[in-house]
């Protein structure tokens, strides 16, 4: 939801269409962003803001005093079903609606600690126990969480603290059992059991190794780059009149070498699938799980134990520290605007957050520094397309009075250094001349709405209800004396984001019920802006790979890059995911250029055949079918008659529907039915799809998961190897997709005790994944654990699949 919700977008486009032609021409021909903003914002009427307020009210981001009980009851149901992850999320929703220092909040935290305990998240469980006690957990229930606390401490090997907690329980509750809801006999029995556990642990001679903390410190850039922050010394910055700024290799680069490691200057969590706007009591509380329930809204760390903002129910964090930092940087202003920001979309939210993080003074300084003139409240923000007329690295050169004069590359400081700062962000191109007039009008009115909200807030404190003991007072940051500067800056950022925003992704692991072989999928987690990564140009077959850890992006070479060769990144349309026609259309509409990368040029010459992973085959001889609307067998000696592409496409759609049904059966644990249906789909697919068609691989992957869940490791490996061949053809032997499939195959061989095959596959998977991910990647860590375990196996357990 980068752009505003459809209702607001349609409303503004209708408003644009109804404007007199003269006004449309004035906005369309405006030369500066200042003119676009001022002309557009003057057209914002009270009835427009009223319509937007009505839309915003549909998103429930405030705290509802009745919600904690509802979510606690829903969580209890999941807890009884032993779905502890779902229970924890529902308890978190209850926490987010609770007021501080209330029984509601303490009970939700306590219940969540129980779910976390059953998920073996003992450290996090202890934190929730402390939170429950801090917010007034009832005295009568204290034995429950103190027993849980002691269990956690024993499990963590913190035996002295566990003994102290047991002693506290005996002193405070055993003599007066009426103080506790736990029956005296049960309390005594549990205490005795815990004491025995402590004694057993104390008698163990084994010492527990210290847990290694996952950090990014080991992911070091190779050498300091004096020209470009957050980049290795192997990377250089250049500029060209046609290509603009771009990055090149200053030396030969090997596959897997780390080139860029950059933290997002600003990021905003993608809200995911939001519940429909609230129009009735039946839809009042949503129980679906979204990214906002699972990830910190500041650092994007995954967590089941979120800490909510005290002023709204939407913003959640992984810790009190993240909450405090977010509050001080931007959330104290964003908090009362939550519903409005969800309505206006992620791009508008990022534009606001950028200006809040930087602060008006710095925004004003950058604007003043880069503008041609600032007078009479007229802010001129020039395009910086062709400041340099010749190809050069570090600095450009231009002619002045017959002399060559060095011109700093846009975004660099006076010393020619390109830093990941607001100056670099501001100098990213907004491509104002390429955006349609109605899109600029839409963005300008969205920025204008926010400006009016900020203007209103500058005269009073924002009423957030934030707990003053935990956060600084809810004081609105000093806003600009002329909100126009703020509005023009936000408009510039909204236009920049279409071409410069980076989707922050994560790998989510899934699997069918009962299966210990995981499946994985890449999901969009947030949208961020990375000034250095934005310098990379696009290729549909790039020579780099991007990987995210929270808000930190790392760019690695996915293949050898020779000295002087351009370092390229994929903007989304990759040759392994879509054909050349679709890629060109997407790149032209979003990024305003025609791609001429080698992949596009090569594919354009063989468009008739199409990519192998989308090809149909002859039902008689299995040769690929060729043609456009009418397909013929590519084997000239085959007597098979022609067939309509539309007929085959319709048949493929029916097959996809059947595979979808089978995948649902897999998720629900109905394995035998899933295998039966997928086997039928496989026979059907082989009759008209090319052996390397993506659907053939998808069916084989589903069969591999089902067989693994049934414990038939040999069949599972056979099916997955077929899927691997399809993945290799589509994505390449060194692709991250290939790495994920090899990881699954390693799991299958490991669980089948096929040691030679497992060790060989583990090595291949590690080699491929290391080209894309850091050493602390979950899958690489798991592979290393499997390898250690296999090498310690007794020979009697070793067999081949």
GROMACS .gro file of C-alpha atoms in nm, residues 116-472:
model
  357
  116UNK     CA    1   0.637  -1.811   2.525
  117UNK     CA    2   0.734  -2.064   2.793
  118UNK     CA    3   0.581  -2.345   2.586
  119UNK     CA    4   0.772  -2.215   2.281
  120UNK     CA    5   1.098  -2.248   2.481
  121UNK     CA    6   1.154  -1.870   2.464
  122UNK     CA    7   1.264  -1.854   2.827
  123UNK     CA    8   1.447  -1.520   2.824
  124UNK     CA    9   1.152  -1.348   2.657
  125UNK     CA   10   0.914  -1.523   2.895
  126UNK     CA   11   1.106  -1.377   3.192
  127UNK     CA   12   1.075  -1.028   3.045
  128UNK     CA   13   0.698  -1.069   3.012
  129UNK     CA   14   0.675  -1.188   3.373
  130UNK     CA   15   0.854  -0.872   3.485
  131UNK     CA   16   0.620  -0.663   3.267
  132UNK     CA   17   0.314  -0.833   3.416
  133UNK     CA   18   0.436  -0.760   3.770
  134UNK     CA   19   0.527  -0.402   3.678
  135UNK     CA   20   0.175  -0.333   3.551
  136UNK     CA   21   0.001  -0.463   3.864
  137UNK     CA   22  -0.043  -0.838   3.826
  138UNK     CA   23  -0.293  -0.946   4.096
  139UNK     CA   24  -0.142  -1.072   4.421
  140UNK     CA   25  -0.361  -1.383   4.423
  141UNK     CA   26  -0.213  -1.496   4.090
  142UNK     CA   27   0.152  -1.427   4.175
  143UNK     CA   28   0.240  -1.795   4.247
  144UNK     CA   29   0.153  -1.885   3.887
  145UNK     CA   30   0.405  -1.656   3.728
  146UNK     CA   31   0.665  -1.704   4.002
  147UNK     CA   32   0.653  -2.081   3.940
  148UNK     CA   33   0.690  -2.008   3.567
  149UNK     CA   34   0.979  -1.774   3.643
  150UNK     CA   35   1.155  -2.045   3.843
  151UNK     CA   36   1.100  -2.296   3.559
  152UNK     CA   37   1.259  -2.052   3.311
  153UNK     CA   38   1.557  -1.989   3.537
  154UNK     CA   39   1.613  -2.364   3.578
  155UNK     CA   40   1.590  -2.418   3.201
  156UNK     CA   41   1.845  -2.138   3.147
  157UNK     CA   42   2.081  -2.285   3.407
  158UNK     CA   43   2.048  -1.980   3.636
  159UNK     CA   44   2.014  -2.203   3.941
  160UNK     CA   45   2.093  -1.952   4.216
  161UNK     CA   46   1.816  -1.718   4.092
  162UNK     CA   47   1.581  -2.016   4.061
  163UNK     CA   48   1.648  -2.120   4.423
  164UNK     CA   49   1.588  -1.762   4.538
  165UNK     CA   50   1.253  -1.750   4.353
  166UNK     CA   51   1.150  -2.085   4.507
  167UNK     CA   52   1.245  -1.950   4.850
  168UNK     CA   53   1.036  -1.637   4.794
  169UNK     CA   54   0.738  -1.852   4.703
  170UNK     CA   55   0.775  -2.064   5.016
  171UNK     CA   56   0.807  -1.760   5.244
  172UNK     CA   57   0.529  -1.550   5.093
  173UNK     CA   58   0.259  -1.797   4.993
  174UNK     CA   59   0.305  -2.137   5.160
  175UNK     CA   60   0.231  -2.012   5.517
  176UNK     CA   61  -0.084  -1.827   5.401
  177UNK     CA   62  -0.235  -2.029   5.113
  178UNK     CA   63  -0.549  -1.817   5.110
  179UNK     CA   64  -0.346  -1.543   4.937
  180UNK     CA   65  -0.307  -1.760   4.627
  181UNK     CA   66  -0.546  -1.900   4.367
  182UNK     CA   67  -0.323  -2.209   4.337
  183UNK     CA   68  -0.437  -2.495   4.569
  184UNK     CA   69  -0.183  -2.548   4.855
  185UNK     CA   70  -0.120  -2.911   4.758
  186UNK     CA   71  -0.049  -2.815   4.396
  187UNK     CA   72   0.183  -2.535   4.504
  188UNK     CA   73   0.376  -2.766   4.737
  189UNK     CA   74   0.402  -3.036   4.469
  190UNK     CA   75   0.530  -2.790   4.209
  191UNK     CA   76   0.784  -2.644   4.450
  192UNK     CA   77   0.911  -2.989   4.536
  193UNK     CA   78   0.940  -3.075   4.168
  194UNK     CA   79   1.137  -2.755   4.101
  195UNK     CA   80   1.374  -2.821   4.392
  196UNK     CA   81   1.449  -3.165   4.248
  197UNK     CA   82   1.523  -3.010   3.910
  198UNK     CA   83   1.762  -2.760   4.069
  199UNK     CA   84   1.945  -3.038   4.254
  200UNK     CA   85   1.976  -3.245   3.937
  201UNK     CA   86   2.121  -2.951   3.746
  202UNK     CA   87   2.362  -2.868   4.028
  203UNK     CA   88   2.493  -3.228   4.026
  204UNK     CA   89   2.569  -3.216   3.653
  205UNK     CA   90   2.936  -3.178   3.574
  206UNK     CA   91   2.862  -3.055   3.223
  207UNK     CA   92   2.927  -2.690   3.165
  208UNK     CA   93   2.704  -2.499   2.933
  209UNK     CA   94   2.878  -2.306   2.655
  210UNK     CA   95   2.812  -1.937   2.635
  211UNK     CA   96   2.553  -1.847   2.375
  212UNK     CA   97   2.698  -1.676   2.073
  213UNK     CA   98   2.523  -1.350   2.003
  214UNK     CA   99   2.412  -1.294   1.649
  215UNK     CA  100   2.571  -0.976   1.531
  216UNK     CA  101   2.666  -0.815   1.206
  217UNK     CA  102   3.014  -0.730   1.333
  218UNK     CA  103   3.163  -1.022   1.141
  219UNK     CA  104   3.013  -0.886   0.821
  220UNK     CA  105   3.291  -0.637   0.760
  221UNK     CA  106   3.340  -0.432   0.446
  222UNK     CA  107   3.669  -0.488   0.268
  223UNK     CA  108   3.874  -0.176   0.336
  224UNK     CA  109   3.763   0.182   0.399
  225UNK     CA  110   3.612   0.368   0.107
  226UNK     CA  111   3.709   0.735   0.126
  227UNK     CA  112   3.465   0.833  -0.148
  228UNK     CA  113   3.154   0.637  -0.059
  229UNK     CA  114   3.022   0.557   0.289
  230UNK     CA  115   2.892   0.208   0.368
  231UNK     CA  116   3.075   0.063   0.066
  232UNK     CA  117   3.390  -0.147   0.036
  233UNK     CA  118   3.708  -0.014  -0.123
  234UNK     CA  119   3.624  -0.229  -0.427
  235UNK     CA  120   3.341   0.012  -0.520
  236UNK     CA  121   3.372   0.347  -0.698
  237UNK     CA  122   3.116   0.620  -0.770
  238UNK     CA  123   3.088   0.757  -1.124
  239UNK     CA  124   2.856   0.986  -1.314
  240UNK     CA  125   2.753   0.999  -1.678
  241UNK     CA  126   2.519   1.234  -1.868
  242UNK     CA  127   2.306   0.943  -1.986
  243UNK     CA  128   2.322   0.696  -1.696
  244UNK     CA  129   2.350   0.947  -1.412
  245UNK     CA  130   2.533   0.830  -1.099
  246UNK     CA  131   2.636   0.465  -1.084
  247UNK     CA  132   2.878   0.229  -0.912
  248UNK     CA  133   3.171   0.043  -1.067
  249UNK     CA  134   3.427  -0.214  -0.953
  250UNK     CA  135   3.763  -0.050  -0.880
  251UNK     CA  136   3.927  -0.394  -0.873
  252UNK     CA  137   3.835  -0.750  -0.960
  253UNK     CA  138   3.554  -0.870  -0.732
  254UNK     CA  139   3.496  -1.235  -0.643
  255UNK     CA  140   3.153  -1.399  -0.598
  256UNK     CA  141   3.020  -1.355  -0.244
  257UNK     CA  142   3.230  -1.044  -0.172
  258UNK     CA  143   3.050  -0.787   0.042
  259UNK     CA  144   3.019  -0.458  -0.149
  260UNK     CA  145   2.768  -0.245   0.044
  261UNK     CA  146   2.634  -0.265   0.399
  262UNK     CA  147   2.387   0.014   0.469
  263UNK     CA  148   2.125   0.080   0.733
  264UNK     CA  149   1.803   0.232   0.603
  265UNK     CA  150   1.803   0.608   0.648
  266UNK     CA  151   1.431   0.573   0.717
  267UNK     CA  152   1.198   0.274   0.691
  268UNK     CA  153   0.826   0.217   0.746
  269UNK     CA  154   0.676  -0.124   0.816
  270UNK     CA  155   0.444  -0.243   0.543
  271UNK     CA  156   0.106  -0.284   0.720
  272UNK     CA  157   0.029  -0.591   0.510
  273UNK     CA  158  -0.332  -0.696   0.468
  274UNK     CA  159  -0.522  -0.452   0.683
  275UNK     CA  160  -0.869  -0.539   0.808
  276UNK     CA  161  -1.148  -0.370   0.613
  277UNK     CA  162  -1.250  -0.027   0.741
  278UNK     CA  163  -1.468  -0.062   1.049
  279UNK     CA  164  -1.835  -0.009   0.977
  280UNK     CA  165  -1.999  -0.238   1.231
  281UNK     CA  166  -1.949  -0.425   1.555
  282UNK     CA  167  -1.891  -0.757   1.379
  283UNK     CA  168  -1.565  -0.632   1.231
  284UNK     CA  169  -1.451  -0.438   1.537
  285UNK     CA  170  -1.157  -0.657   1.640
  286UNK     CA  171  -0.944  -0.838   1.389
  287UNK     CA  172  -0.771  -1.165   1.478
  288UNK     CA  173  -0.565  -1.200   1.161
  289UNK     CA  174  -0.187  -1.190   1.192
  290UNK     CA  175  -0.004  -0.919   0.997
  291UNK     CA  176   0.356  -0.799   0.977
  292UNK     CA  177   0.265  -0.534   1.230
  293UNK     CA  178   0.201  -0.806   1.489
  294UNK     CA  179   0.528  -0.991   1.432
  295UNK     CA  180   0.794  -0.728   1.369
  296UNK     CA  181   0.926  -0.424   1.556
  297UNK     CA  182   0.797  -0.106   1.394
  298UNK     CA  183   1.137   0.061   1.439
  299UNK     CA  184   1.415  -0.197   1.384
  300UNK     CA  185   1.203  -0.464   1.207
  301UNK     CA  186   1.327  -0.739   1.437
  302UNK     CA  187   1.099  -1.043   1.449
  303UNK     CA  188   0.934  -1.090   1.788
  304UNK     CA  189   0.632  -1.258   1.947
  305UNK     CA  190   0.662  -1.030   2.251
  306UNK     CA  191   0.588  -0.680   2.123
  307UNK     CA  192   0.584  -0.375   2.350
  308UNK     CA  193   0.305  -0.135   2.244
  309UNK     CA  194   0.295   0.240   2.226
  310UNK     CA  195   0.103   0.370   2.525
  311UNK     CA  196  -0.092   0.613   2.306
  312UNK     CA  197  -0.213   0.392   2.020
  313UNK     CA  198  -0.280   0.026   1.946
  314UNK     CA  199  -0.098   0.017   1.610
  315UNK     CA  200   0.270   0.086   1.682
  316UNK     CA  201   0.453  -0.204   1.848
  317UNK     CA  202   0.820  -0.256   1.928
  318UNK     CA  203   1.060  -0.532   2.025
  319UNK     CA  204   1.175  -0.353   2.340
  320UNK     CA  205   1.129  -0.049   2.557
  321UNK     CA  206   1.449   0.092   2.404
  322UNK     CA  207   1.311   0.079   2.050
  323UNK     CA  208   0.985   0.231   2.172
  324UNK     CA  209   1.171   0.520   2.335
  325UNK     CA  210   1.390   0.586   2.031
  326UNK     CA  211   1.092   0.581   1.794
  327UNK     CA  212   0.899   0.815   2.021
  328UNK     CA  213   1.177   1.070   2.041
  329UNK     CA  214   1.258   1.059   1.667
  330UNK     CA  215   0.914   1.059   1.508
  331UNK     CA  216   0.633   0.869   1.677
  332UNK     CA  217   0.531   1.144   1.919
  333UNK     CA  218   0.414   1.331   1.609
  334UNK     CA  219   0.291   1.028   1.416
  335UNK     CA  220   0.098   0.871   1.705
  336UNK     CA  221  -0.225   1.072   1.672
  337UNK     CA  222  -0.196   1.057   1.292
  338UNK     CA  223  -0.190   0.676   1.271
  339UNK     CA  224  -0.523   0.625   1.094
  340UNK     CA  225  -0.454   0.913   0.856
  341UNK     CA  226  -0.111   0.772   0.765
  342UNK     CA  227  -0.258   0.427   0.696
  343UNK     CA  228  -0.508   0.595   0.464
  344UNK     CA  229  -0.246   0.807   0.285
  345UNK     CA  230  -0.010   0.513   0.224
  346UNK     CA  231   0.349   0.414   0.294
  347UNK     CA  232   0.514   0.668   0.061
  348UNK     CA  233   0.340   0.957   0.236
  349UNK     CA  234   0.435   0.805   0.572
  350UNK     CA  235   0.803   0.779   0.471
  351UNK     CA  236   0.802   1.136   0.340
  352UNK     CA  237   0.673   1.262   0.675
  353UNK     CA  238   0.911   1.043   0.876
  354UNK     CA  239   1.210   1.166   0.674
  355UNK     CA  240   1.138   1.527   0.765
  356UNK     CA  241   1.067   1.439   1.130
  357UNK     CA  242   1.388   1.239   1.172
  358UNK     CA  243   1.596   1.516   1.016
  359UNK     CA  244   1.411   1.804   1.181
  360UNK     CA  245   1.291   2.125   1.023
  361UNK     CA  246   1.615   2.317   1.072
  362UNK     CA  247   1.818   2.064   0.877
  363UNK     CA  248   1.547   2.032   0.614
  364UNK     CA  249   1.549   2.410   0.574
  365UNK     CA  250   1.930   2.420   0.547
  366UNK     CA  251   1.938   2.154   0.275
  367UNK     CA  252   1.657   2.325   0.086
  368UNK     CA  253   1.833   2.661   0.114
  369UNK     CA  254   2.166   2.516   0.008
  370UNK     CA  255   2.029   2.337  -0.298
  371UNK     CA  256   1.772   2.588  -0.416
  372UNK     CA  257   1.838   2.851  -0.673
  373UNK     CA  258   1.632   3.102  -0.479
  374UNK     CA  259   1.424   3.133  -0.170
  375UNK     CA  260   1.226   3.451  -0.153
  376UNK     CA  261   0.876   3.548  -0.060
  377UNK     CA  262   0.812   3.192   0.061
  378UNK     CA  263   0.896   3.059  -0.287
  379UNK     CA  264   1.096   2.739  -0.259
  380UNK     CA  265   1.263   2.633  -0.582
  381UNK     CA  266   1.385   2.273  -0.580
  382UNK     CA  267   1.580   2.216  -0.903
  383UNK     CA  268   1.629   1.889  -1.085
  384UNK     CA  269   1.991   1.774  -1.086
  385UNK     CA  270   1.992   1.564  -1.400
  386UNK     CA  271   2.290   1.678  -1.603
  387UNK     CA  272   2.513   1.884  -1.380
  388UNK     CA  273   2.812   1.697  -1.520
  389UNK     CA  274   2.878   1.675  -1.891
  390UNK     CA  275   3.152   1.412  -1.900
  391UNK     CA  276   3.203   1.064  -1.760
  392UNK     CA  277   3.416   1.075  -1.448
  393UNK     CA  278   3.452   0.916  -1.110
  394UNK     CA  279   3.447   1.102  -0.778
  395UNK     CA  280   3.384   1.443  -0.934
  396UNK     CA  281   3.244   1.560  -1.263
  397UNK     CA  282   3.398   1.817  -1.491
  398UNK     CA  283   3.236   2.095  -1.688
  399UNK     CA  284   3.351   2.381  -1.911
  400UNK     CA  285   3.356   2.740  -1.790
  401UNK     CA  286   3.522   3.014  -2.000
  402UNK     CA  287   3.725   2.749  -2.177
  403UNK     CA  288   3.857   2.602  -1.852
  404UNK     CA  289   3.769   2.261  -1.707
  405UNK     CA  290   3.599   2.303  -1.370
  406UNK     CA  291   3.534   2.023  -1.122
  407UNK     CA  292   3.169   1.986  -1.030
  408UNK     CA  293   3.077   1.781  -0.722
  409UNK     CA  294   2.857   1.482  -0.787
  410UNK     CA  295   2.506   1.553  -0.651
  411UNK     CA  296   2.474   1.424  -0.297
  412UNK     CA  297   2.844   1.455  -0.217
  413UNK     CA  298   2.983   1.697   0.042
  414UNK     CA  299   3.240   1.968  -0.026
  415UNK     CA  300   3.518   1.710  -0.009
  416UNK     CA  301   3.354   1.486  -0.267
  417UNK     CA  302   3.242   1.224  -0.011
  418UNK     CA  303   2.902   1.061  -0.061
  419UNK     CA  304   2.755   0.987   0.282
  420UNK     CA  305   2.435   0.805   0.372
  421UNK     CA  306   2.272   1.123   0.503
  422UNK     CA  307   1.983   1.357   0.430
  423UNK     CA  308   2.187   1.553   0.175
  424UNK     CA  309   2.221   1.232  -0.027
  425UNK     CA  310   1.851   1.150   0.018
  426UNK     CA  311   1.743   1.496  -0.092
  427UNK     CA  312   1.957   1.467  -0.406
  428UNK     CA  313   1.790   1.150  -0.526
  429UNK     CA  314   1.600   1.240  -0.842
  430UNK     CA  315   1.223   1.293  -0.809
  431UNK     CA  316   1.179   1.265  -1.190
  432UNK     CA  317   0.922   1.542  -1.170
  433UNK     CA  318   0.899   1.578  -1.547
  434UNK     CA  319   0.814   1.208  -1.591
  435UNK     CA  320   0.529   1.182  -1.343
  436UNK     CA  321   0.179   1.246  -1.474
  437UNK     CA  322   0.015   1.577  -1.374
  438UNK     CA  323  -0.261   1.395  -1.186
  439UNK     CA  324  -0.008   1.192  -0.987
  440UNK     CA  325   0.179   1.509  -0.886
  441UNK     CA  326  -0.156   1.664  -0.790
  442UNK     CA  327  -0.243   1.360  -0.577
  443UNK     CA  328   0.094   1.365  -0.397
  444UNK     CA  329   0.078   1.740  -0.343
  445UNK     CA  330  -0.267   1.722  -0.181
  446UNK     CA  331  -0.154   1.433   0.044
  447UNK     CA  332   0.144   1.642   0.157
  448UNK     CA  333  -0.085   1.941   0.204
  449UNK     CA  334  -0.319   1.741   0.430
  450UNK     CA  335  -0.024   1.642   0.650
  451UNK     CA  336   0.100   2.000   0.658
  452UNK     CA  337  -0.234   2.121   0.789
  453UNK     CA  338  -0.226   1.852   1.058
  454UNK     CA  339   0.127   1.955   1.159
  455UNK     CA  340   0.029   2.321   1.159
  456UNK     CA  341  -0.264   2.248   1.390
  457UNK     CA  342  -0.045   2.036   1.617
  458UNK     CA  343   0.223   2.305   1.649
  459UNK     CA  344  -0.006   2.517   1.863
  460UNK     CA  345  -0.079   2.247   2.122
  461UNK     CA  346   0.062   1.932   2.278
  462UNK     CA  347  -0.045   1.609   2.113
  463UNK     CA  348  -0.288   1.420   2.343
  464UNK     CA  349  -0.143   1.069   2.322
  465UNK     CA  350  -0.199   0.943   2.676
  466UNK     CA  351   0.160   0.822   2.687
  467UNK     CA  352   0.283   0.708   3.026
  468UNK     CA  353   0.497   0.994   3.149
  469UNK     CA  354   0.701   0.765   3.371
  470UNK     CA  355   0.828   0.579   3.067
  471UNK     CA  356   0.837   0.840   2.792
  472UNK     CA  357   0.919   1.204   2.767
   0.00000   0.00000   0.00000
